[in-house]
Short mmCIF file of C-alpha atoms in Angstrom, two decimals:
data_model
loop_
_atom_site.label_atom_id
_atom_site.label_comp_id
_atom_site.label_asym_id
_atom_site.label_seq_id
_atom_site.Cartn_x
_atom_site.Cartn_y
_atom_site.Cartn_z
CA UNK A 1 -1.11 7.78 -21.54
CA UNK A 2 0.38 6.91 -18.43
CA UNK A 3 3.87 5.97 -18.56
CA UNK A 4 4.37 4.94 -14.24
CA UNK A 5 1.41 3.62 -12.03
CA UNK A 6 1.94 3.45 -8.58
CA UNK A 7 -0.59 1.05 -6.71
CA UNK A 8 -0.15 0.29 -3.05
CA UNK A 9 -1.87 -2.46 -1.33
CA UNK A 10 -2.72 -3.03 2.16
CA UNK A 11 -2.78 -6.97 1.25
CA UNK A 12 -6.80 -7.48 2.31
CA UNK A 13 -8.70 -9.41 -0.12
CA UNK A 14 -10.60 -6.17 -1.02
CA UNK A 15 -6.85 -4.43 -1.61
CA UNK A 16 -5.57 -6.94 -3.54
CA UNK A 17 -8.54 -7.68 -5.95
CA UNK A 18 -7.79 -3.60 -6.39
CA UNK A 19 -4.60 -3.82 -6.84
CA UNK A 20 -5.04 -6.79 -9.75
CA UNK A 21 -7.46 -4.61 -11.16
CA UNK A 22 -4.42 -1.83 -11.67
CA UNK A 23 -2.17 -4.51 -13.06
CA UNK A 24 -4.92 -5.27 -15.90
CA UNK A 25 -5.43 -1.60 -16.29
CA UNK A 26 -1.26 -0.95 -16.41
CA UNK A 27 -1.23 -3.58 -18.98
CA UNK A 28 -3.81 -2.22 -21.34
CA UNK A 29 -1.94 1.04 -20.96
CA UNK A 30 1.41 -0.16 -21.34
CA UNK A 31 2.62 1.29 -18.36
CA UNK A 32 4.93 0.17 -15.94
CA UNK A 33 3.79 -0.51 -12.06
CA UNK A 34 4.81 0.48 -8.71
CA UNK A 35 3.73 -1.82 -6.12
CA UNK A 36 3.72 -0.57 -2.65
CA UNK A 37 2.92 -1.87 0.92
CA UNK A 38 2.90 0.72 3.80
CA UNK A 39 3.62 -1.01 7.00
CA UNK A 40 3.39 0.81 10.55
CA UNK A 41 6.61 2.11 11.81
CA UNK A 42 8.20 0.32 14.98
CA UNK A 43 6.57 1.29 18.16
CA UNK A 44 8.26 1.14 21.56
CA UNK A 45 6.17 -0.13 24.53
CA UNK A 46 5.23 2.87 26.94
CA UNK A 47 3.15 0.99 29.30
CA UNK A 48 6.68 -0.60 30.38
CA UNK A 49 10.18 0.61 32.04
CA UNK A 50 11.93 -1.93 30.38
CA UNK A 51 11.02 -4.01 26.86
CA UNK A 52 10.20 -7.69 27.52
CA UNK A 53 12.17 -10.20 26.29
CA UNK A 54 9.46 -11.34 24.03
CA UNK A 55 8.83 -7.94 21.87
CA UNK A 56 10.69 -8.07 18.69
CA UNK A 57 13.60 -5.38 18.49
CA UNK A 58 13.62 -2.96 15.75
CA UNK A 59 15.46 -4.89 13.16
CA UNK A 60 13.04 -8.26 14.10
CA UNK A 61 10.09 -5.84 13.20
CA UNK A 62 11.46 -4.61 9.87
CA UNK A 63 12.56 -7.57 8.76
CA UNK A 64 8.89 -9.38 9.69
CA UNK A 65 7.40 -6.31 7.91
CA UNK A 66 9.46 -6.63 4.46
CA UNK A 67 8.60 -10.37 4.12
CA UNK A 68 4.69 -9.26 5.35
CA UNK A 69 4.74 -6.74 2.31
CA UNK A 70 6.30 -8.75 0.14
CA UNK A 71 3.96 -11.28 0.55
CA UNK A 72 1.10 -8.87 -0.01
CA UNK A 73 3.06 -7.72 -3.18
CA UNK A 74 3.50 -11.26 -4.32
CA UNK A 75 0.22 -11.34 -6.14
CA UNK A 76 0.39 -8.20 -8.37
CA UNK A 77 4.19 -9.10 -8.89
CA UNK A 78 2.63 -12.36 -10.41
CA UNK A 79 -0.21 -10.70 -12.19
CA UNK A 80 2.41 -8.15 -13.93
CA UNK A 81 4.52 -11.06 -14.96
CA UNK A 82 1.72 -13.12 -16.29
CA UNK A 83 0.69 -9.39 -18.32
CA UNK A 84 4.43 -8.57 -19.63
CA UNK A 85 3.95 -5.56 -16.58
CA UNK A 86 7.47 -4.03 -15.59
CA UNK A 87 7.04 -4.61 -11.57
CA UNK A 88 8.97 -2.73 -8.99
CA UNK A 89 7.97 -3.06 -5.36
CA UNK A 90 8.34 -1.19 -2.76
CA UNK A 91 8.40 -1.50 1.56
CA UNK A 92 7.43 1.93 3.22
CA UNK A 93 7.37 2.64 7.01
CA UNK A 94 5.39 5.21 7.89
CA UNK A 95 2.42 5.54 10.48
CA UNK A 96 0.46 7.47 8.05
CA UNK A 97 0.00 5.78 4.85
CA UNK A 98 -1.83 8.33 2.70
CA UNK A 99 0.99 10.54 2.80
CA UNK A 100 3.73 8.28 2.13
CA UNK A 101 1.97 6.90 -0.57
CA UNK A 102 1.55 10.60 -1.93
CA UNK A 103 5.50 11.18 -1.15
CA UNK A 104 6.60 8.27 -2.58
CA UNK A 105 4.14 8.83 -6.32
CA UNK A 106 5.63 11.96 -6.29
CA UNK A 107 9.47 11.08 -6.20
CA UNK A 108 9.41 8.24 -7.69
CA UNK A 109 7.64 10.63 -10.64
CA UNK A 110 4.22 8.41 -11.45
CA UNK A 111 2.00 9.53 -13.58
CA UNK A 112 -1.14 7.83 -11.82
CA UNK A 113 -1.94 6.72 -8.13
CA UNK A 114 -4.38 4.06 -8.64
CA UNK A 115 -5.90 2.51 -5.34
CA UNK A 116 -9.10 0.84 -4.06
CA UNK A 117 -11.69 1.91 -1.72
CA UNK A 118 -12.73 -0.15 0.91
CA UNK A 119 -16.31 1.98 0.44
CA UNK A 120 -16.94 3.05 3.67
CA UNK A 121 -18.93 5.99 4.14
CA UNK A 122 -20.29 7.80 7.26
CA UNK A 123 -19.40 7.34 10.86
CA UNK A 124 -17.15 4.23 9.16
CA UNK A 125 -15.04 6.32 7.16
CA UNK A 126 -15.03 9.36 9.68
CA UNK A 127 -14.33 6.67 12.34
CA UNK A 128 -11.50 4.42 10.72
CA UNK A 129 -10.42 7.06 7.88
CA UNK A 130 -9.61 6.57 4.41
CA UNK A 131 -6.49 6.01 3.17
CA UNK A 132 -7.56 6.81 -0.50
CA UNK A 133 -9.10 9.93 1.15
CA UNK A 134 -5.62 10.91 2.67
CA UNK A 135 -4.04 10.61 -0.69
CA UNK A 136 -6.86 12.48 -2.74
CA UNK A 137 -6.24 15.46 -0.41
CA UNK A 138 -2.71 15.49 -0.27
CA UNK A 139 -1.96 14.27 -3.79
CA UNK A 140 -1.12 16.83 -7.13
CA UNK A 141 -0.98 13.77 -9.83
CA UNK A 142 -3.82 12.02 -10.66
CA UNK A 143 -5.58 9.33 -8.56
CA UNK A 144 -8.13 6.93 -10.46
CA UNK A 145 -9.78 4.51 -7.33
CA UNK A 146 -11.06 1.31 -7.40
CA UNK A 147 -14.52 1.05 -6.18
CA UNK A 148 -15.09 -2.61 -5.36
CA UNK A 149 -18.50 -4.28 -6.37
CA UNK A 150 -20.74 -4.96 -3.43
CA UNK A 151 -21.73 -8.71 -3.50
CA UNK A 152 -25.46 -9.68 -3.18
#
């Protein structure tokens, strides 16, 4: 039924028990997966006239963030392998997640978004937002989410 899933990860244990989940669920459909890892983009210090010496330049901050989302990635890569799963990852930079996860479902032409929720609800979710939110709204392919299992 679905022939590309796109599943991005954050890489907190929550995230990643999600994202495992969509590997299973890839597998039993015979799809293929798209693993993705948002990262921040590189922010300039404003609070100073010149940068410090010790704050990573550009290039130092994407490199840290590719091996940082690869690392997150590492798990479902291993999951997909383990499940015969074609795996493609992918590094975004963007400083709002939802909608480059939406972007990239959408031109990389997936059939299914599927992503946890963390389940916050209330002043936590109006407080922190909701990436899976974010994506609901702005998404026009399906979105199947994760709700994790509350433990006693």
């Amino acid at each position: 039924m679905f022939n590309k899933i796109m599943i991005p990860t954050d890489g907190s244990d929550p995230s990643t028990a999600a994202a495992l989940e969509g590997i299973a669920f890839a597998a039993d459909n015979k799809s293929e997966v798209i693993g993705v890892y948002v990262a921040p983009e590189y922010q300039y210090p404003v609070y100073v006239e010149i940068i410090p010496p010790t704050y990573p330049i550009e290039e130092e901050y994407d490199a840290l963030m590719r091996k940082v989302g690869m690392e997150y990635l590492q798990p479902m890569k291993e999951a997909a392998e383990k499940a015969g799963v074609k795996f493609t990852s992918m590094i975004l930079f963007s400083n709002t997640a939802g909608s480059a996860i939406a972007d990239a479902a959408t031109e990389q032409a997936c059939d299914l978004i599927f992503m946890g929720s963390h389940g916050r609800s209330g002043l936590g979710q109006l407080l922190l937002g909701s990436v899976t939110t974010k994506v609901l709204n702005l998404c026009q392919i399906p979105v199947l989410v994760h709700h994790m299992k509350k433990k006693k």
